Amino acid sequence: MKMKIRLRHILILGAALALAAVPLAVSASHSWGGYHWARTSNPFTLKLGDNLSSTWDPILATTSSDWSQSTVLDTTIVSGAGCKPTSGRVNICNAAYGYNGWLGIAQIWAKGVHINKGVVKLNDTYFGYDFYNTIEWRNLVMCQEVGHTLGLAHQDEDFYNAPLGSCMDYSADPTPNQHPNQHDYDQLALIYAHLDSSTTLTAGTPGQGGTPATAEEAQEWGAAVRADAHGRANLFVKDLGGGVRQFTWVFWTAPGKP
């Protein structure tokens, strides 16, 4: 327990020192660095690998349906390939990852600005609490983490601001924020307005590395490059060499809640 608390303090302090001048995401634009899946036509289809328990299956179905309403992309649910990153798809998993402070994690691997694989993990340790064990919280976290793998950042990063009606908005009240809103779809249309000469949607074999399961392993996320409105580092980058970088978005528990 002491190790977990100490690590959290280090993350917060590091974020405060390194990110003081970094603006938080606002609704005007919530692309992050132009990261996107390379493809040669629109709409393109992104595979979501289902490694989930039955409790989460309908939540993923809702998220897939929601993001597929975009004019530039569709998502399709396929059989899972485990929780290791796999080229051309996003693998989605749930487990009791422990009392480490996060509800969900989205990881993306990119070369240049092109995403080539992703992983989403959902922490059942906290979704076992009555406060989070609701369809509304599950929809919010699932929708947001998948949204990150599409190239979206947050519209707002203060849990106690008025909800924006978007799952890309942090909120202690998830009910209004369970699904994308029109601004999310508009932002995706901007991100994917151009076409690429190649694709990163080609199926491949599982690669090395996965999402750390405990707070003690969070140093594997790399350097903190962004913090939320509550001073908690929520985006990390790790240079893997050869122009490849691993990005980790962290959805922490709501401040002052379990």
Short mmCIF file of C-alpha atoms in Angstrom, two decimals:
data_model
loop_
_atom_site.label_atom_id
_atom_site.label_comp_id
_atom_site.label_asym_id
_atom_site.label_seq_id
_atom_site.Cartn_x
_atom_site.Cartn_y
_atom_site.Cartn_z
CA MET A 1 0.00 0.00 0.00
CA LYS A 2 2.78 2.44 0.83
CA MET A 3 4.37 1.75 -2.53
CA LYS A 4 1.14 2.56 -4.33
CA ILE A 5 0.67 5.83 -2.49
CA ARG A 6 4.28 6.83 -3.02
CA LEU A 7 4.06 6.14 -6.75
CA ARG A 8 0.87 8.17 -7.05
CA HIS A 9 2.60 11.12 -5.39
CA ILE A 10 5.53 10.80 -7.76
CA LEU A 11 3.23 10.79 -10.77
CA ILE A 12 1.33 13.83 -9.58
CA LEU A 13 4.49 15.75 -8.71
CA GLY A 14 6.11 14.86 -12.01
CA ALA A 15 3.04 15.93 -13.94
CA ALA A 16 2.85 19.22 -12.08
CA LEU A 17 6.48 20.02 -12.83
CA ALA A 18 6.54 18.86 -16.42
CA LEU A 19 3.08 19.89 -17.57
CA ALA A 20 2.42 23.23 -15.90
CA ALA A 21 2.48 24.98 -19.26
CA VAL A 22 0.58 22.27 -21.19
CA PRO A 23 -3.05 23.22 -21.91
CA LEU A 24 -5.75 20.73 -21.01
CA ALA A 25 -8.10 19.37 -23.63
CA VAL A 26 -11.00 21.70 -24.42
CA SER A 27 -14.04 21.21 -26.58
CA ALA A 28 -12.68 23.44 -29.40
CA SER A 29 -10.41 20.62 -30.58
CA HIS A 30 -9.73 17.26 -29.00
CA SER A 31 -7.53 15.54 -31.50
CA TRP A 32 -4.21 14.63 -29.89
CA GLY A 33 -1.19 15.20 -32.08
CA GLY A 34 -2.98 14.08 -35.24
CA TYR A 35 -2.58 10.38 -34.39
CA HIS A 36 -4.78 8.21 -36.59
CA TRP A 37 -5.05 4.85 -38.31
CA ALA A 38 -3.57 4.92 -41.81
CA ARG A 39 -6.04 3.86 -44.50
CA THR A 40 -6.59 4.36 -48.21
CA SER A 41 -10.34 5.01 -48.16
CA ASN A 42 -13.21 6.18 -45.98
CA PRO A 43 -15.17 4.89 -44.21
CA PHE A 44 -12.70 2.36 -42.87
CA THR A 45 -13.39 -0.50 -40.46
CA LEU A 46 -11.51 -1.02 -37.21
CA LYS A 47 -11.67 -4.40 -35.49
CA LEU A 48 -12.38 -4.49 -31.75
CA GLY A 49 -11.15 -7.75 -30.24
CA ASP A 50 -13.60 -9.01 -27.59
CA ASN A 51 -11.77 -10.62 -24.67
CA LEU A 52 -14.48 -9.56 -22.24
CA SER A 53 -16.68 -11.28 -19.69
CA SER A 54 -20.41 -11.48 -20.39
CA THR A 55 -21.08 -8.46 -18.16
CA TRP A 56 -19.06 -6.26 -20.49
CA ASP A 57 -20.22 -7.67 -23.83
CA PRO A 58 -23.35 -5.48 -24.16
CA ILE A 59 -21.30 -2.44 -23.12
CA LEU A 60 -18.84 -3.07 -25.95
CA ALA A 61 -21.76 -3.56 -28.33
CA THR A 62 -23.10 -0.13 -27.38
CA THR A 63 -19.69 1.51 -27.79
CA SER A 64 -19.10 -0.13 -31.16
CA SER A 65 -22.50 0.99 -32.39
CA ASP A 66 -21.92 4.52 -31.11
CA TRP A 67 -18.55 5.06 -32.77
CA SER A 68 -19.77 3.43 -36.00
CA GLN A 69 -22.18 6.34 -36.46
CA SER A 70 -19.16 8.36 -37.54
CA THR A 71 -19.15 9.21 -41.24
CA VAL A 72 -15.50 8.20 -41.61
CA LEU A 73 -15.24 4.89 -39.75
CA ASP A 74 -17.01 1.77 -38.59
CA THR A 75 -16.04 -0.61 -35.82
CA THR A 76 -16.71 -4.31 -35.83
CA ILE A 77 -16.47 -6.72 -32.88
CA VAL A 78 -14.35 -9.81 -33.54
CA SER A 79 -13.12 -12.69 -31.41
CA GLY A 80 -10.42 -11.65 -29.02
CA ALA A 81 -6.72 -12.32 -29.55
CA GLY A 82 -5.75 -11.86 -25.91
CA CYS A 83 -4.56 -8.66 -24.29
CA LYS A 84 -1.27 -8.34 -26.14
CA PRO A 85 -1.21 -5.59 -28.78
CA THR A 86 -1.97 -7.00 -32.23
CA SER A 87 -1.37 -5.14 -35.48
CA GLY A 88 -4.44 -3.77 -37.20
CA ARG A 89 -6.87 -4.00 -34.30
CA VAL A 90 -7.75 -2.96 -30.73
CA ASN A 91 -7.89 -5.76 -28.15
CA ILE A 92 -10.28 -5.10 -25.26
CA CYS A 93 -10.05 -6.91 -21.90
CA ASN A 94 -11.39 -6.77 -18.36
CA ALA A 95 -10.02 -8.19 -15.10
CA ALA A 96 -9.55 -7.29 -11.44
CA TYR A 97 -6.31 -5.37 -11.92
CA GLY A 98 -6.15 -4.20 -8.30
CA TYR A 99 -6.50 -1.09 -6.17
CA ASN A 100 -4.25 1.04 -8.35
CA GLY A 101 -6.50 4.05 -8.87
CA TRP A 102 -7.59 3.54 -12.46
CA LEU A 103 -10.90 2.50 -13.97
CA GLY A 104 -9.63 2.02 -17.50
CA ILE A 105 -6.55 2.30 -19.68
CA ALA A 106 -6.18 2.78 -23.44
CA GLN A 107 -2.82 2.08 -25.03
CA ILE A 108 -1.88 2.89 -28.60
CA TRP A 109 1.27 2.03 -30.54
CA ALA A 110 2.17 4.46 -33.31
CA LYS A 111 4.95 5.03 -35.81
CA GLY A 112 5.03 8.66 -36.74
CA VAL A 113 1.40 9.74 -36.53
CA HIS A 114 0.00 6.38 -37.65
CA ILE A 115 -1.60 4.14 -35.02
CA ASN A 116 -1.01 0.47 -35.79
CA LYS A 117 -2.42 -1.34 -32.73
CA GLY A 118 -4.23 -0.71 -29.48
CA VAL A 119 -5.28 -2.25 -26.18
CA VAL A 120 -8.08 -1.27 -23.79
CA LYS A 121 -8.25 -2.63 -20.23
CA LEU A 122 -11.10 -2.20 -17.74
CA ASN A 123 -10.47 -2.61 -14.02
CA ASP A 124 -13.13 -4.80 -12.39
CA THR A 125 -11.64 -4.11 -8.97
CA TYR A 126 -13.40 -0.75 -9.00
CA PHE A 127 -16.39 -1.79 -11.09
CA GLY A 128 -17.17 -4.14 -8.22
CA TYR A 129 -17.98 -1.10 -6.04
CA ASP A 130 -21.64 -0.06 -6.00
CA PHE A 131 -20.65 3.48 -7.04
CA TYR A 132 -19.07 2.32 -10.34
CA ASN A 133 -21.02 -0.88 -10.90
CA THR A 134 -23.60 0.73 -13.17
CA ILE A 135 -24.31 0.63 -16.89
CA GLU A 136 -23.71 4.39 -17.01
CA TRP A 137 -20.16 4.21 -15.61
CA ARG A 138 -19.31 1.21 -17.77
CA ASN A 139 -20.58 2.95 -20.91
CA LEU A 140 -18.61 6.12 -20.12
CA VAL A 141 -15.30 4.38 -19.51
CA MET A 142 -15.58 1.91 -22.41
CA CYS A 143 -16.67 4.61 -24.84
CA GLN A 144 -13.87 6.97 -23.79
CA GLU A 145 -11.09 4.37 -23.92
CA VAL A 146 -12.11 3.19 -27.38
CA GLY A 147 -12.36 6.85 -28.42
CA HIS A 148 -8.70 7.31 -27.47
CA THR A 149 -7.73 4.45 -29.78
CA LEU A 150 -9.40 6.35 -32.63
CA GLY A 151 -7.23 9.43 -32.05
CA LEU A 152 -9.44 11.49 -29.74
CA ALA A 153 -8.35 13.25 -26.55
CA HIS A 154 -10.81 14.66 -23.98
CA GLN A 155 -13.25 17.49 -24.49
CA ASP A 156 -12.88 18.43 -20.81
CA GLU A 157 -10.71 17.08 -17.97
CA ASP A 158 -12.45 18.31 -14.81
CA PHE A 159 -14.71 15.72 -13.20
CA TYR A 160 -16.83 18.44 -11.56
CA ASN A 161 -17.49 20.74 -14.51
CA ALA A 162 -20.95 20.62 -16.05
CA PRO A 163 -21.22 17.48 -18.23
CA LEU A 164 -20.83 18.11 -21.96
CA GLY A 165 -22.89 15.13 -23.09
CA SER A 166 -19.83 13.35 -24.48
CA CYS A 167 -18.02 10.24 -23.31
CA MET A 168 -14.79 12.13 -24.05
CA ASP A 169 -15.62 14.38 -21.07
CA TYR A 170 -14.53 13.49 -17.54
CA SER A 171 -17.49 13.61 -15.17
CA ALA A 172 -18.39 12.37 -11.71
CA ASP A 173 -21.92 12.02 -13.11
CA PRO A 174 -21.66 9.58 -16.03
CA THR A 175 -25.33 9.59 -17.00
CA PRO A 176 -25.14 12.47 -19.55
CA ASN A 177 -21.74 11.30 -20.84
CA GLN A 178 -22.28 7.70 -21.91
CA HIS A 179 -21.98 8.22 -25.67
CA PRO A 180 -20.17 10.40 -28.23
CA ASN A 181 -21.70 13.73 -29.12
CA GLN A 182 -21.72 15.58 -32.44
CA HIS A 183 -18.45 17.33 -31.66
CA ASP A 184 -16.75 13.94 -31.31
CA TYR A 185 -18.00 12.92 -34.74
CA ASP A 186 -16.99 16.28 -36.22
CA GLN A 187 -13.50 15.90 -34.75
CA LEU A 188 -13.14 12.40 -36.22
CA ALA A 189 -14.17 13.78 -39.61
CA LEU A 190 -11.34 16.33 -39.36
CA ILE A 191 -8.78 13.77 -38.19
CA TYR A 192 -9.62 11.43 -41.07
CA ALA A 193 -10.32 14.07 -43.75
CA HIS A 194 -7.22 13.04 -45.71
CA LEU A 195 -6.35 9.61 -47.09
CA ASP A 196 -3.06 7.75 -46.71
CA SER A 197 -1.06 5.85 -49.31
CA SER A 198 -0.91 2.75 -47.09
CA THR A 199 -2.87 1.13 -44.27
CA THR A 200 -2.14 0.11 -40.68
CA LEU A 201 -5.36 -1.90 -40.48
CA THR A 202 -3.74 -5.10 -41.72
CA ALA A 203 -4.07 -8.03 -39.34
CA GLY A 204 -0.87 -9.19 -37.67
CA THR A 205 0.43 -11.31 -34.84
CA PRO A 206 0.49 -10.22 -31.19
CA GLY A 207 3.44 -7.99 -30.36
CA GLN A 208 5.48 -7.46 -27.25
CA GLY A 209 4.27 -5.47 -24.29
CA GLY A 210 0.91 -5.00 -22.70
CA THR A 211 -0.83 -2.73 -20.29
CA PRO A 212 0.70 -2.88 -16.79
CA ALA A 213 -1.78 -4.36 -14.33
CA THR A 214 -0.68 -2.67 -11.13
CA ALA A 215 0.31 0.79 -9.96
CA GLU A 216 3.79 -0.52 -9.12
CA GLU A 217 4.30 -1.22 -12.83
CA ALA A 218 3.06 2.17 -13.98
CA GLN A 219 6.63 3.31 -14.63
CA GLU A 220 6.42 1.09 -17.72
CA TRP A 221 4.05 3.65 -19.20
CA GLY A 222 6.97 6.01 -19.82
CA ALA A 223 7.05 9.77 -19.30
CA ALA A 224 4.00 11.76 -18.22
CA VAL A 225 3.14 14.37 -20.86
CA ARG A 226 -0.32 15.52 -19.77
CA ALA A 227 -2.34 15.95 -16.58
CA ASP A 228 -6.04 16.30 -15.84
CA ALA A 229 -7.61 19.29 -14.08
CA HIS A 230 -6.97 17.62 -10.73
CA GLY A 231 -3.19 17.38 -11.24
CA ARG A 232 -3.11 13.66 -12.06
CA ALA A 233 -0.96 12.54 -14.98
CA ASN A 234 -3.29 10.94 -17.51
CA LEU A 235 -1.19 10.54 -20.67
CA PHE A 236 2.18 8.81 -20.81
CA VAL A 237 4.59 8.23 -23.71
CA LYS A 238 7.29 5.58 -24.03
CA ASP A 239 9.82 5.59 -26.88
CA LEU A 240 10.24 2.01 -28.11
CA GLY A 241 12.87 2.86 -30.74
CA GLY A 242 12.69 2.78 -34.51
CA GLY A 243 10.23 5.66 -34.53
CA VAL A 244 7.63 3.65 -32.58
CA ARG A 245 6.04 5.11 -29.47
CA GLN A 246 3.59 3.68 -26.95
CA PHE A 247 0.92 6.03 -25.60
CA THR A 248 -1.07 5.26 -22.44
CA TRP A 249 -4.24 7.13 -21.52
CA VAL A 250 -5.30 6.56 -17.89
CA PHE A 251 -8.89 7.03 -16.67
CA TRP A 252 -8.44 7.54 -12.91
CA THR A 253 -11.26 7.12 -10.40
CA ALA A 254 -13.34 10.22 -9.74
CA PRO A 255 -11.67 12.52 -7.16
CA GLY A 256 -13.18 12.02 -3.69
CA LYS A 257 -14.91 8.78 -4.72
CA PRO A 258 -13.96 5.13 -4.07
#
